[in-house]
């Protein structure tokens, strides 16, 4: 694609535009005059004037307003995409530029076309002109935020004989490339649902977690399997459409605390370049609020419910207790029918949260959220549940098809330790590795614990020192466990003697 800007052509275009404007002025004068003309003459004259205008001006204009028609504050996707495309392609040609510091790293300047700047592009021999414009607020109106009242838009002008190429191929090219640029520049976000008194919705911060699959300590085979599954999913738009399934996938991550479940979520988000919506179920009022939150999420995102086993009390028992407390507090969204409402049997953590939660979200509401009709809106979403107690979850919640992948995050094995040693100490081999391997085969230590022992505690700490710290910690755990085993053995022997002696 060639980029050129020819003054003469622009001037010719302006001439046509000016001519058009003069005719429009004439039309305006005519509108005033036509009141005084007889009815029959009025129609004829108007028709002919419009034909003359179309004949004299062979150019077609398409306007792309910044704000979409449906919402005053929502930027139109077409405008954003075109802006990205023009910013990438226009800067060398345009003479009047606007600088902003919104590049992804926040360090370099981004130059884009300034308002009232125009550029000419040639696409497959067809010339088009892009102009950046804005309309200012009416002089009489007073606004606290005058900038908000300015309406920006792009205007695309082309000859009517090129209409087919421009509207079809050229716009396809601009939107396709623009979307790719927007995706590449996108600052990913971490959303959380923070209800205030009158408002329930998502608030966001920039997502900057550095975790990746390379830094994740777990067996390579498992990691590769997950990566392949994610790639297949993210490229599966047409496949999902073909098999008639909403384009989403459920992951259940389970395992003891400190085995990397949350870290895995961050690694997935970084791997796929997705946003994260961290859903705190205990603050969701009821099932309809849950659906509302779902509908507000965008595609290319991961919806996370951490510690699903203690996020909510959905037990039938509690439900009836609640009803006793407030008879008229019936939940119209609770359409669970005969379905079991026992998501989990109560855990300690869950009991702790019990008093804090005013949520009336039910299991059926949650199932509806995961794969009801609404769940198909938006597409390209991954839903992740994490739990420390997978056995306590209701099988309906985690059955295949809902939670497609069940991934166990477990204690640190030697393979996982090697990843941590590479990350934390930048070493791949050491004489102490053999001892670490022996110990890890015998005792259970979480990756979080291993990582903490490997972390240098001062600038003087060498790799050797950190590895020794780990070996000492592992040996200490082994001693404790051996001691416990001895006591248990003695206890059993004592019980046996007691039973023999009667
Ligand atoms: N598999 C792992 N690979 C790399 N680092 C890990 C891994 N597991 C734990 N860590 C380290 O331990 C810290 C805690 O891990 P993380 O929060 O991911 O655990 P978790 O399984 O989510 O725990 P919880 O069940 O308590 O939420 C992380 O910040 C990370 O540094
Ligand atoms: Mg966690």
Short mmCIF file of C-alpha atoms and ligand atoms in Angstrom, two decimals:
data_model
loop_
_atom_site.label_atom_id
_atom_site.label_comp_id
_atom_site.label_asym_id
_atom_site.label_seq_id
_atom_site.Cartn_x
_atom_site.Cartn_y
_atom_site.Cartn_z
CA UNK A 1 0.00 0.00 0.00
CA UNK A 2 1.41 3.33 -1.05
CA UNK A 3 1.08 6.47 0.90
CA UNK A 4 1.05 9.84 -0.82
CA UNK A 5 -0.19 13.28 -0.25
CA UNK A 6 -0.55 15.53 -3.26
CA UNK A 7 -1.47 19.08 -2.62
CA UNK A 8 -3.01 19.59 -6.02
CA UNK A 9 -5.35 16.66 -5.60
CA UNK A 10 -6.34 17.86 -2.20
CA UNK A 11 -6.99 21.28 -3.62
CA UNK A 12 -9.15 19.81 -6.39
CA UNK A 13 -11.07 17.88 -3.78
CA UNK A 14 -11.46 21.04 -1.73
CA UNK A 15 -12.72 22.83 -4.80
CA UNK A 16 -15.42 20.23 -5.21
CA UNK A 17 -16.15 20.44 -1.56
CA UNK A 18 -16.36 24.25 -1.73
CA UNK A 19 -18.55 24.04 -4.76
CA UNK A 20 -20.73 21.63 -2.90
CA UNK A 21 -20.81 24.02 0.07
CA UNK A 22 -21.80 26.92 -2.20
CA UNK A 23 -24.58 24.84 -3.64
CA UNK A 24 -25.67 23.89 -0.16
CA UNK A 25 -25.76 27.60 0.72
CA UNK A 26 -27.83 28.13 -2.40
CA UNK A 27 -30.12 25.33 -1.28
CA UNK A 28 -30.49 26.97 2.10
CA UNK A 29 -31.45 30.23 0.43
CA UNK A 30 -33.83 28.27 -1.67
CA UNK A 31 -35.45 26.67 1.33
CA UNK A 32 -36.29 30.14 2.57
CA UNK A 33 -37.51 31.21 -0.82
CA UNK A 34 -39.55 28.11 -1.58
CA UNK A 35 -42.14 29.10 0.98
CA UNK A 36 -43.23 31.80 -1.41
CA UNK A 37 -43.43 29.50 -4.48
CA UNK A 38 -46.53 27.66 -5.57
CA UNK A 39 -46.67 24.01 -4.41
CA UNK A 40 -46.24 22.39 -7.88
CA UNK A 41 -43.07 24.35 -8.67
CA UNK A 42 -41.54 23.68 -5.30
CA UNK A 43 -41.23 19.87 -5.73
CA UNK A 44 -39.85 20.08 -9.25
CA UNK A 45 -37.22 22.62 -8.33
CA UNK A 46 -36.03 20.68 -5.26
CA UNK A 47 -35.64 17.43 -7.21
CA UNK A 48 -33.66 19.09 -9.95
CA UNK A 49 -31.39 20.91 -7.56
CA UNK A 50 -30.52 17.67 -5.80
CA UNK A 51 -29.76 15.94 -9.10
CA UNK A 52 -27.55 18.85 -10.11
CA UNK A 53 -25.68 18.61 -6.82
CA UNK A 54 -25.07 14.88 -7.23
CA UNK A 55 -23.99 15.42 -10.84
CA UNK A 56 -21.57 18.20 -10.04
CA UNK A 57 -20.00 16.46 -7.06
CA UNK A 58 -18.89 12.93 -8.00
CA UNK A 59 -17.37 12.30 -4.57
CA UNK A 60 -18.88 10.17 -1.85
CA UNK A 61 -18.24 10.82 1.82
CA UNK A 62 -18.50 8.45 4.74
CA UNK A 63 -18.47 9.86 8.22
CA UNK A 64 -17.14 7.85 11.17
CA UNK A 65 -18.16 9.55 14.45
CA UNK A 66 -16.11 8.90 17.57
CA UNK A 67 -19.05 8.21 19.82
CA UNK A 68 -21.33 5.37 18.96
CA UNK A 69 -25.02 6.05 18.47
CA UNK A 70 -26.17 3.93 21.39
CA UNK A 71 -24.15 5.50 24.19
CA UNK A 72 -23.00 9.05 24.65
CA UNK A 73 -19.73 7.98 26.23
CA UNK A 74 -18.86 4.83 24.35
CA UNK A 75 -16.27 5.19 21.58
CA UNK A 76 -17.31 3.58 18.35
CA UNK A 77 -15.23 0.52 17.52
CA UNK A 78 -14.99 1.61 13.87
CA UNK A 79 -13.60 5.01 14.92
CA UNK A 80 -11.04 3.48 17.30
CA UNK A 81 -9.93 0.98 14.66
CA UNK A 82 -9.64 3.62 11.93
CA UNK A 83 -7.78 5.90 14.33
CA UNK A 84 -5.24 3.12 15.01
CA UNK A 85 -4.84 2.44 11.31
CA UNK A 86 -4.41 6.10 10.41
CA UNK A 87 -2.02 6.69 13.30
CA UNK A 88 0.15 3.85 12.03
CA UNK A 89 -0.03 4.93 8.41
CA UNK A 90 -0.45 8.62 8.43
CA UNK A 91 2.27 10.16 10.50
CA UNK A 92 4.94 10.23 7.77
CA UNK A 93 2.59 11.96 5.32
CA UNK A 94 0.63 14.33 7.53
CA UNK A 95 2.02 17.78 8.25
CA UNK A 96 -0.10 18.62 11.22
CA UNK A 97 0.29 16.01 13.94
CA UNK A 98 -0.95 15.42 17.44
CA UNK A 99 1.36 13.84 20.03
CA UNK A 100 0.25 11.72 22.96
CA UNK A 101 2.18 9.48 25.32
CA UNK A 102 -0.17 6.54 25.16
CA UNK A 103 2.14 3.93 23.71
CA UNK A 104 1.92 0.51 25.40
CA UNK A 105 5.12 1.00 27.39
CA UNK A 106 4.05 4.54 28.29
CA UNK A 107 7.47 5.85 27.30
CA UNK A 108 7.38 6.72 23.62
CA UNK A 109 5.30 9.36 21.91
CA UNK A 110 2.48 8.36 19.59
CA UNK A 111 1.88 10.70 16.69
CA UNK A 112 -1.47 10.88 14.97
CA UNK A 113 -3.27 13.16 12.53
CA UNK A 114 -4.29 16.44 14.07
CA UNK A 115 -7.79 17.81 13.71
CA UNK A 116 -8.48 19.29 10.29
CA UNK A 117 -5.57 17.40 8.77
CA UNK A 118 -6.18 15.46 5.57
CA UNK A 119 -4.25 12.72 3.86
CA UNK A 120 -4.56 10.86 0.63
CA UNK A 121 -4.08 7.09 0.35
CA UNK A 122 -3.85 4.98 -2.76
CA UNK A 123 -5.18 1.44 -2.53
CA UNK A 124 -4.94 -0.81 -5.60
CA UNK A 125 -4.83 2.27 -7.81
CA UNK A 126 -7.87 3.83 -6.10
CA UNK A 127 -7.46 7.16 -4.35
CA UNK A 128 -9.19 7.93 -1.09
CA UNK A 129 -8.92 10.91 1.24
CA UNK A 130 -9.12 10.80 5.00
CA UNK A 131 -9.87 13.92 7.01
CA UNK A 132 -9.89 14.30 10.76
CA UNK A 133 -12.58 16.70 11.95
CA UNK A 134 -14.33 17.90 15.04
CA UNK A 135 -17.42 19.89 15.76
CA UNK A 136 -17.28 22.29 18.69
CA UNK A 137 -20.11 22.79 21.14
CA UNK A 138 -22.65 25.43 20.34
CA UNK A 139 -21.50 28.85 21.51
CA UNK A 140 -24.55 29.35 23.72
CA UNK A 141 -24.14 26.16 25.70
CA UNK A 142 -22.09 26.19 28.87
CA UNK A 143 -20.42 22.97 29.88
CA UNK A 144 -18.29 21.93 32.82
CA UNK A 145 -16.37 19.62 30.48
CA UNK A 146 -16.11 21.43 27.14
CA UNK A 147 -13.83 18.73 25.72
CA UNK A 148 -16.54 16.16 26.23
CA UNK A 149 -18.87 18.22 24.08
CA UNK A 150 -16.50 18.25 21.11
CA UNK A 151 -17.48 15.63 18.61
CA UNK A 152 -14.63 14.13 16.64
CA UNK A 153 -15.05 12.16 13.47
CA UNK A 154 -13.18 10.95 10.43
CA UNK A 155 -14.42 11.56 6.93
CA UNK A 156 -13.51 9.22 4.10
CA UNK A 157 -13.95 10.70 0.62
CA UNK A 158 -13.67 8.82 -2.67
CA UNK A 159 -14.93 8.95 -6.22
CA UNK A 160 -18.28 7.30 -6.73
CA UNK A 161 -16.88 5.06 -9.50
CA UNK A 162 -14.61 3.45 -6.80
CA UNK A 163 -17.43 2.80 -4.38
CA UNK A 164 -17.32 -1.00 -4.62
CA UNK A 165 -13.56 -1.26 -4.02
CA UNK A 166 -13.55 1.27 -1.20
CA UNK A 167 -16.59 0.04 0.72
CA UNK A 168 -15.62 -3.61 0.24
CA UNK A 169 -11.92 -4.36 -0.07
CA UNK A 170 -10.40 -1.13 1.19
CA UNK A 171 -12.52 -0.82 4.33
CA UNK A 172 -11.91 -4.52 5.03
CA UNK A 173 -8.19 -3.84 4.81
CA UNK A 174 -8.35 -0.75 7.07
CA UNK A 175 -10.51 -2.41 9.73
CA UNK A 176 -8.52 -5.66 9.67
CA UNK A 177 -5.17 -3.96 10.08
CA UNK A 178 -6.57 -1.42 12.54
CA UNK A 179 -7.95 -4.19 14.75
CA UNK A 180 -4.59 -5.95 14.79
CA UNK A 181 -2.89 -2.69 15.81
CA UNK A 182 -5.47 -2.05 18.55
CA UNK A 183 -4.97 -5.59 19.87
CA UNK A 184 -1.19 -5.18 19.87
CA UNK A 185 -1.33 -1.79 21.65
CA UNK A 186 -3.96 -2.81 24.14
CA UNK A 187 -3.09 -2.29 27.79
CA UNK A 188 -4.64 -5.32 29.41
CA UNK A 189 -6.84 -4.83 32.43
CA UNK A 190 -7.65 -6.53 35.66
CA UNK A 191 -11.30 -5.98 36.53
CA UNK A 192 -12.98 -6.57 39.82
CA UNK A 193 -16.60 -6.19 40.87
CA UNK A 194 -16.74 -3.56 43.56
CA UNK A 195 -20.29 -2.72 44.36
CA UNK A 196 -20.92 0.67 45.87
CA UNK A 197 -24.22 1.66 47.38
CA UNK A 198 -26.03 2.45 44.14
CA UNK A 199 -23.88 0.79 41.58
CA UNK A 200 -22.73 -2.68 40.76
CA UNK A 201 -20.23 -3.15 37.99
CA UNK A 202 -16.60 -3.65 37.13
CA UNK A 203 -13.74 -1.36 37.99
CA UNK A 204 -10.33 -1.92 36.50
CA UNK A 205 -6.61 -1.38 36.92
CA UNK A 206 -3.80 -2.11 34.46
CA UNK A 207 -2.90 -5.78 34.49
CA UNK A 208 0.84 -6.07 34.95
CA UNK A 209 1.52 -9.51 36.42
CA UNK A 210 4.80 -10.85 34.99
CA UNK A 211 4.00 -14.58 35.26
CA UNK A 212 4.46 -16.70 32.18
CA UNK A 213 4.41 -20.39 31.36
CA UNK A 214 8.21 -20.28 31.28
CA UNK A 215 8.34 -19.17 34.92
CA UNK A 216 5.60 -21.53 36.06
CA UNK A 217 7.04 -24.43 38.05
CA UNK A 218 5.28 -27.60 37.03
CA UNK A 219 5.99 -30.61 34.84
CA UNK A 220 6.80 -29.55 31.27
CA UNK A 221 4.40 -32.07 29.76
CA UNK A 222 1.45 -30.64 31.70
CA UNK A 223 2.42 -27.09 30.77
CA UNK A 224 2.72 -27.93 27.09
CA UNK A 225 -0.67 -29.66 27.18
CA UNK A 226 -2.30 -26.56 28.67
CA UNK A 227 -0.62 -24.25 26.16
CA UNK A 228 -1.79 -26.38 23.24
CA UNK A 229 -5.32 -26.41 24.62
CA UNK A 230 -5.28 -22.61 24.96
CA UNK A 231 -3.98 -22.06 21.44
CA UNK A 232 -6.58 -24.43 20.01
CA UNK A 233 -9.29 -22.58 21.93
CA UNK A 234 -8.17 -19.08 20.94
CA UNK A 235 -8.06 -20.06 17.25
CA UNK A 236 -11.32 -21.96 17.39
CA UNK A 237 -13.90 -19.31 16.49
CA UNK A 238 -15.18 -21.06 13.37
CA UNK A 239 -14.82 -24.51 14.94
CA UNK A 240 -17.02 -23.56 17.90
CA UNK A 241 -19.54 -22.04 15.50
CA UNK A 242 -19.50 -25.25 13.44
CA UNK A 243 -20.18 -27.53 16.41
CA UNK A 244 -22.81 -25.14 17.77
CA UNK A 245 -21.07 -24.43 21.08
CA UNK A 246 -20.50 -20.99 22.62
CA UNK A 247 -16.88 -19.96 22.23
CA UNK A 248 -15.77 -20.41 25.82
CA UNK A 249 -13.81 -22.85 27.91
CA UNK A 250 -13.83 -23.72 31.57
CA UNK A 251 -10.72 -24.45 33.63
CA UNK A 252 -10.77 -25.84 37.12
CA UNK A 253 -7.49 -25.35 38.97
CA UNK A 254 -7.27 -27.28 42.20
CA UNK A 255 -4.59 -28.02 44.72
CA UNK A 256 -3.19 -26.97 48.10
CA UNK A 257 -2.44 -23.31 48.89
CA UNK A 258 0.76 -22.03 47.31
CA UNK A 259 0.90 -24.40 44.37
CA UNK A 260 0.50 -21.71 41.72
CA UNK A 261 -3.20 -21.55 40.85
CA UNK A 262 -3.39 -17.75 40.81
CA UNK A 263 0.01 -17.58 39.12
CA UNK A 264 -1.30 -19.92 36.41
CA UNK A 265 -4.24 -17.57 35.75
CA UNK A 266 -1.83 -14.67 35.25
CA UNK A 267 0.30 -16.82 32.95
CA UNK A 268 -2.75 -17.76 30.85
CA UNK A 269 -3.77 -14.10 30.58
CA UNK A 270 -0.27 -13.14 29.45
CA UNK A 271 -0.05 -16.06 27.06
CA UNK A 272 -3.34 -15.25 25.30
CA UNK A 273 -3.20 -11.48 25.79
CA UNK A 274 -6.57 -11.53 27.58
CA UNK A 275 -8.06 -9.31 30.27
CA UNK A 276 -8.97 -10.75 33.65
CA UNK A 277 -12.32 -10.30 35.39
CA UNK A 278 -11.89 -11.31 39.00
CA UNK A 279 -15.39 -12.07 40.21
CA UNK A 280 -15.96 -11.89 43.96
CA UNK A 281 -19.17 -13.88 44.27
CA UNK A 282 -19.86 -12.91 47.87
CA UNK A 283 -20.52 -9.32 46.83
CA UNK A 284 -22.93 -10.21 44.03
CA UNK A 285 -26.45 -9.55 45.25
CA UNK A 286 -28.38 -12.14 43.29
CA UNK A 287 -28.55 -14.14 40.08
CA UNK A 288 -29.71 -11.25 37.91
CA UNK A 289 -26.80 -9.13 39.10
CA UNK A 290 -24.52 -12.03 38.19
CA UNK A 291 -25.88 -12.12 34.64
CA UNK A 292 -25.57 -8.33 34.42
CA UNK A 293 -21.89 -8.59 35.34
CA UNK A 294 -21.40 -11.34 32.79
CA UNK A 295 -22.95 -9.22 30.05
CA UNK A 296 -20.59 -6.38 30.91
CA UNK A 297 -17.50 -8.48 30.30
CA UNK A 298 -15.80 -8.29 26.94
CA UNK A 299 -14.41 -11.04 24.72
CA UNK A 300 -10.77 -12.12 24.98
CA UNK A 301 -11.06 -12.34 28.70
CA UNK A 302 -10.73 -14.71 31.63
CA UNK A 303 -13.46 -14.68 34.25
CA UNK A 304 -11.99 -15.91 37.50
CA UNK A 305 -13.76 -17.11 40.61
CA UNK A 306 -11.08 -17.87 43.20
CA UNK A 307 -11.70 -20.27 46.05
CA UNK A 308 -15.06 -21.29 44.64
CA UNK A 309 -15.53 -23.66 47.60
CA UNK A 310 -15.71 -20.76 50.02
CA UNK A 311 -16.87 -17.94 47.77
CA UNK A 312 -20.48 -18.61 48.47
CA UNK A 313 -22.72 -20.47 50.79
CA UNK A 314 -25.17 -22.09 48.47
CA UNK A 315 -26.23 -24.87 50.74
CA UNK A 316 -29.91 -25.64 51.05
CA UNK A 317 -29.54 -25.43 54.81
CA UNK A 318 -28.39 -21.86 54.82
CA UNK A 319 -31.03 -20.97 52.29
CA UNK A 320 -33.76 -22.12 54.65
CA UNK A 321 -32.09 -20.35 57.57
CA UNK A 322 -32.14 -17.16 55.55
CA UNK A 323 -35.76 -17.65 54.69
CA UNK A 324 -36.60 -18.07 58.34
CA UNK A 325 -34.88 -14.79 59.08
CA UNK A 326 -36.67 -12.86 56.40
CA UNK A 327 -39.79 -14.47 55.08
CA UNK A 328 -40.42 -11.91 52.40
CA UNK A 329 -36.86 -12.02 51.15
CA UNK A 330 -37.72 -14.45 48.39
CA UNK A 331 -35.39 -14.65 45.42
CA UNK A 332 -37.28 -14.41 42.17
CA UNK A 333 -34.19 -15.52 40.29
CA UNK A 334 -33.86 -18.72 42.23
CA UNK A 335 -35.09 -21.06 39.59
CA UNK A 336 -33.21 -24.03 40.85
CA UNK A 337 -36.27 -26.23 40.71
CA UNK A 338 -35.47 -29.64 42.05
CA UNK A 339 -31.74 -29.17 41.47
CA UNK A 340 -29.42 -29.76 44.38
CA UNK A 341 -28.25 -26.51 45.87
CA UNK A 342 -25.29 -28.07 47.67
CA UNK A 343 -22.29 -26.66 45.92
CA UNK A 344 -19.95 -27.75 48.69
CA UNK A 345 -20.08 -29.04 52.16
CA UNK A 346 -19.02 -26.25 54.48
CA UNK A 347 -15.30 -25.64 54.83
CA UNK A 348 -13.65 -23.55 57.48
CA UNK A 349 -12.83 -20.71 55.13
CA UNK A 350 -16.39 -20.84 53.92
CA UNK A 351 -17.80 -20.54 57.40
CA UNK A 352 -15.58 -17.53 57.97
CA UNK A 353 -17.09 -15.81 54.98
CA UNK A 354 -20.62 -16.83 55.82
CA UNK A 355 -21.44 -13.82 57.91
CA UNK A 356 -19.86 -11.39 55.52
CA UNK A 357 -21.86 -12.47 52.49
CA UNK A 358 -25.27 -11.05 51.70
CA UNK A 359 -25.29 -12.79 48.37
CA UNK A 360 -28.35 -14.63 47.18
CA UNK A 361 -26.64 -16.20 44.20
CA UNK A 362 -27.67 -19.82 43.89
CA UNK A 363 -26.01 -22.82 42.35
CA UNK A 364 -28.45 -22.78 39.47
CA UNK A 365 -27.69 -19.07 38.98
CA UNK A 366 -24.02 -19.90 38.83
CA UNK A 367 -24.58 -22.76 36.40
CA UNK A 368 -26.64 -20.41 34.28
CA UNK A 369 -23.77 -17.92 34.40
CA UNK A 370 -21.32 -20.54 33.17
CA UNK A 371 -23.28 -22.11 30.39
CA UNK A 372 -26.78 -20.70 30.17
CA UNK A 373 -28.00 -18.86 27.09
CA UNK A 374 -26.38 -15.64 28.30
CA UNK A 375 -22.98 -17.22 28.45
CA UNK A 376 -22.78 -17.21 24.64
CA UNK A 377 -22.85 -13.38 24.50
CA UNK A 378 -19.47 -11.90 23.71
CA UNK A 379 -17.54 -15.11 23.00
CA UNK A 380 -13.86 -15.96 23.43
CA UNK A 381 -13.99 -16.26 27.18
CA UNK A 382 -12.29 -18.58 29.60
CA UNK A 383 -13.90 -19.23 32.97
CA UNK A 384 -11.53 -20.32 35.72
CA UNK A 385 -12.45 -21.68 39.13
CA UNK A 386 -9.81 -22.28 41.75
CA UNK A 387 -10.21 -24.36 44.86
CA UNK A 388 -8.18 -26.03 47.57
CA UNK A 389 -10.84 -28.72 48.06
CA UNK A 390 -11.98 -30.15 44.76
CA UNK A 391 -13.74 -33.10 46.40
CA UNK A 392 -16.14 -30.78 48.17
CA UNK A 393 -17.51 -29.19 45.00
CA UNK A 394 -20.85 -30.18 43.61
CA UNK A 395 -20.21 -32.49 40.64
CA UNK A 396 -22.74 -30.49 38.56
CA UNK A 397 -20.57 -27.43 38.85
CA UNK A 398 -17.40 -29.01 37.59
CA UNK A 399 -18.64 -31.66 35.19
CA UNK A 400 -16.83 -31.83 31.84
CA UNK A 401 -18.42 -29.41 29.44
CA UNK A 402 -18.71 -26.84 32.21
CA UNK A 403 -15.19 -27.06 33.51
CA UNK A 404 -13.57 -28.63 30.47
CA UNK A 405 -10.05 -28.92 31.88
CA UNK A 406 -9.35 -30.06 35.42
CA UNK A 407 -5.78 -29.16 36.30
CA UNK A 408 -4.19 -30.34 39.48
CA UNK A 409 -1.62 -27.95 40.90
CA UNK A 410 0.46 -30.03 43.21
CA UNK A 411 3.49 -30.06 45.50
CA UNK A 412 6.88 -29.25 44.06
CA UNK A 413 8.51 -32.06 42.10
CA UNK A 414 12.16 -32.01 40.98
CA UNK A 415 11.19 -30.85 37.49
CA UNK A 416 9.28 -27.91 38.97
CA UNK A 417 12.20 -27.17 41.32
CA UNK A 418 14.53 -26.87 38.31
CA UNK A 419 12.26 -24.17 36.83
CA UNK A 420 12.35 -22.28 40.12
CA UNK A 421 16.16 -22.64 40.39
CA UNK A 422 16.46 -21.21 36.86
CA UNK A 423 14.05 -18.34 37.66
CA UNK A 424 15.38 -17.43 41.09
CA UNK A 425 19.10 -18.25 40.83
CA UNK A 426 19.69 -18.53 37.11
CA UNK A 427 21.27 -21.97 37.44
CA UNK A 428 20.50 -25.20 35.63
CA UNK A 429 22.92 -27.54 37.40
CA UNK A 430 24.54 -27.72 40.83
CA UNK A 431 26.07 -30.40 43.06
CA UNK A 432 23.24 -29.90 45.61
CA UNK A 433 20.54 -30.73 43.02
CA UNK A 434 20.94 -34.45 43.77
CA UNK A 435 20.12 -33.95 47.47
CA UNK A 436 17.16 -31.69 46.62
CA UNK A 437 15.85 -34.40 44.27
CA UNK A 438 16.04 -37.07 47.01
CA UNK A 439 14.28 -34.88 49.54
CA UNK A 440 11.51 -33.72 47.17
CA UNK A 441 10.77 -37.35 46.33
CA UNK A 442 10.18 -38.03 50.04
CA UNK A 443 8.39 -34.97 51.34
CA UNK A 444 5.74 -32.52 50.22
CA UNK A 445 6.63 -28.86 49.89
CA UNK A 446 4.65 -26.34 47.84
CA UNK A 447 6.33 -24.40 45.02
CA UNK A 448 5.59 -21.21 47.01
CA UNK A 449 7.61 -22.60 49.91
CA UNK A 450 10.47 -23.82 47.73
CA UNK A 451 10.55 -20.43 45.96
CA UNK A 452 10.68 -18.57 49.27
CA UNK A 453 13.68 -20.66 50.39
CA UNK A 454 15.47 -20.07 47.11
CA UNK A 455 15.00 -16.32 47.23
CA UNK A 456 18.27 -14.54 48.13
CA UNK A 457 17.78 -12.68 51.42
CA UNK A 458 20.70 -10.31 50.95
CA UNK A 459 22.97 -9.14 48.13
CA UNK A 460 25.76 -11.35 49.53
CA UNK A 461 23.69 -14.53 49.27
CA UNK A 462 25.24 -16.83 46.66
CA UNK A 463 23.39 -19.56 44.73
CA UNK A 464 25.10 -22.10 46.99
CA UNK A 465 23.78 -20.33 50.10
CA UNK A 466 20.21 -20.23 48.72
CA UNK A 467 20.32 -23.90 47.74
CA UNK A 468 21.64 -24.79 51.21
CA UNK A 469 18.75 -22.83 52.74
CA UNK A 470 16.36 -24.97 50.74
CA UNK A 471 18.09 -28.24 51.62
CA UNK A 472 18.02 -27.27 55.32
CA UNK A 473 14.33 -26.39 55.12
CA UNK A 474 13.54 -29.68 53.38
CA UNK A 475 15.56 -31.67 55.92
CA UNK A 476 13.77 -29.93 58.76
CA UNK A 477 10.39 -30.87 57.30
CA UNK A 478 11.63 -34.43 56.82
CA UNK A 479 12.76 -34.61 60.45
CA UNK A 480 9.39 -33.31 61.63
CA UNK A 481 7.52 -35.78 59.45
CA UNK A 482 9.75 -38.67 60.58
CA UNK A 483 9.13 -37.62 64.21
CA UNK A 484 5.37 -37.57 63.59
CA UNK A 485 5.53 -40.99 61.98
CA UNK A 486 7.44 -42.37 64.99
CA UNK A 487 4.84 -40.99 67.40
CA UNK A 488 2.01 -42.43 65.29
CA UNK A 489 3.75 -45.81 65.21
CA UNK A 490 4.23 -45.78 68.98
CA UNK A 491 0.61 -44.74 69.44
CA UNK A 492 -0.57 -47.65 67.30
CA UNK A 493 1.67 -50.11 69.24
CA UNK A 494 0.30 -48.78 72.55
CA UNK A 495 -3.29 -49.16 71.30
CA UNK A 496 -2.50 -52.72 70.25
CA UNK A 497 -0.98 -53.59 73.66
CA UNK A 498 -4.02 -52.06 75.38
CA UNK A 499 -6.41 -54.14 73.25
CA UNK A 500 -4.41 -57.34 73.95
CA UNK A 501 -4.34 -56.72 77.72
CA UNK A 502 -8.10 -56.07 77.60
N1 LIG B 1 3.86 -23.47 40.31
C1 LIG B 1 4.47 -22.31 40.62
N2 LIG B 1 5.37 -21.77 39.78
C2 LIG B 1 5.99 -20.63 40.07
N3 LIG B 1 5.78 -19.94 41.20
C3 LIG B 1 4.89 -20.43 42.07
C4 LIG B 1 4.19 -21.65 41.82
N4 LIG B 1 3.40 -21.88 42.86
C5 LIG B 1 3.58 -20.89 43.72
N5 LIG B 1 4.47 -20.01 43.26
C6 LIG B 1 4.92 -18.81 43.97
O1 LIG B 1 4.20 -18.74 45.18
C7 LIG B 1 3.38 -17.59 45.27
C8 LIG B 1 1.98 -18.02 45.67
O2 LIG B 1 1.40 -18.78 44.62
P1 LIG B 1 -0.11 -18.65 44.17
O3 LIG B 1 -0.72 -17.45 44.78
O4 LIG B 1 -0.18 -18.78 42.71
O5 LIG B 1 -0.69 -19.94 44.87
P2 LIG B 1 -2.20 -20.44 44.92
O6 LIG B 1 -2.18 -21.88 44.49
O7 LIG B 1 -3.06 -19.52 44.17
O8 LIG B 1 -2.52 -20.39 46.45
P3 LIG B 1 -3.95 -20.23 47.18
O9 LIG B 1 -4.65 -21.54 47.07
O10 LIG B 1 -3.59 -19.91 48.59
O11 LIG B 1 -4.67 -19.12 46.51
C9 LIG B 1 3.39 -16.96 43.90
O12 LIG B 1 3.50 -15.58 43.99
C10 LIG B 1 4.60 -17.54 43.22
O13 LIG B 1 5.69 -16.69 43.41
MG1 LIG B 2 -4.62 -18.19 44.76
#
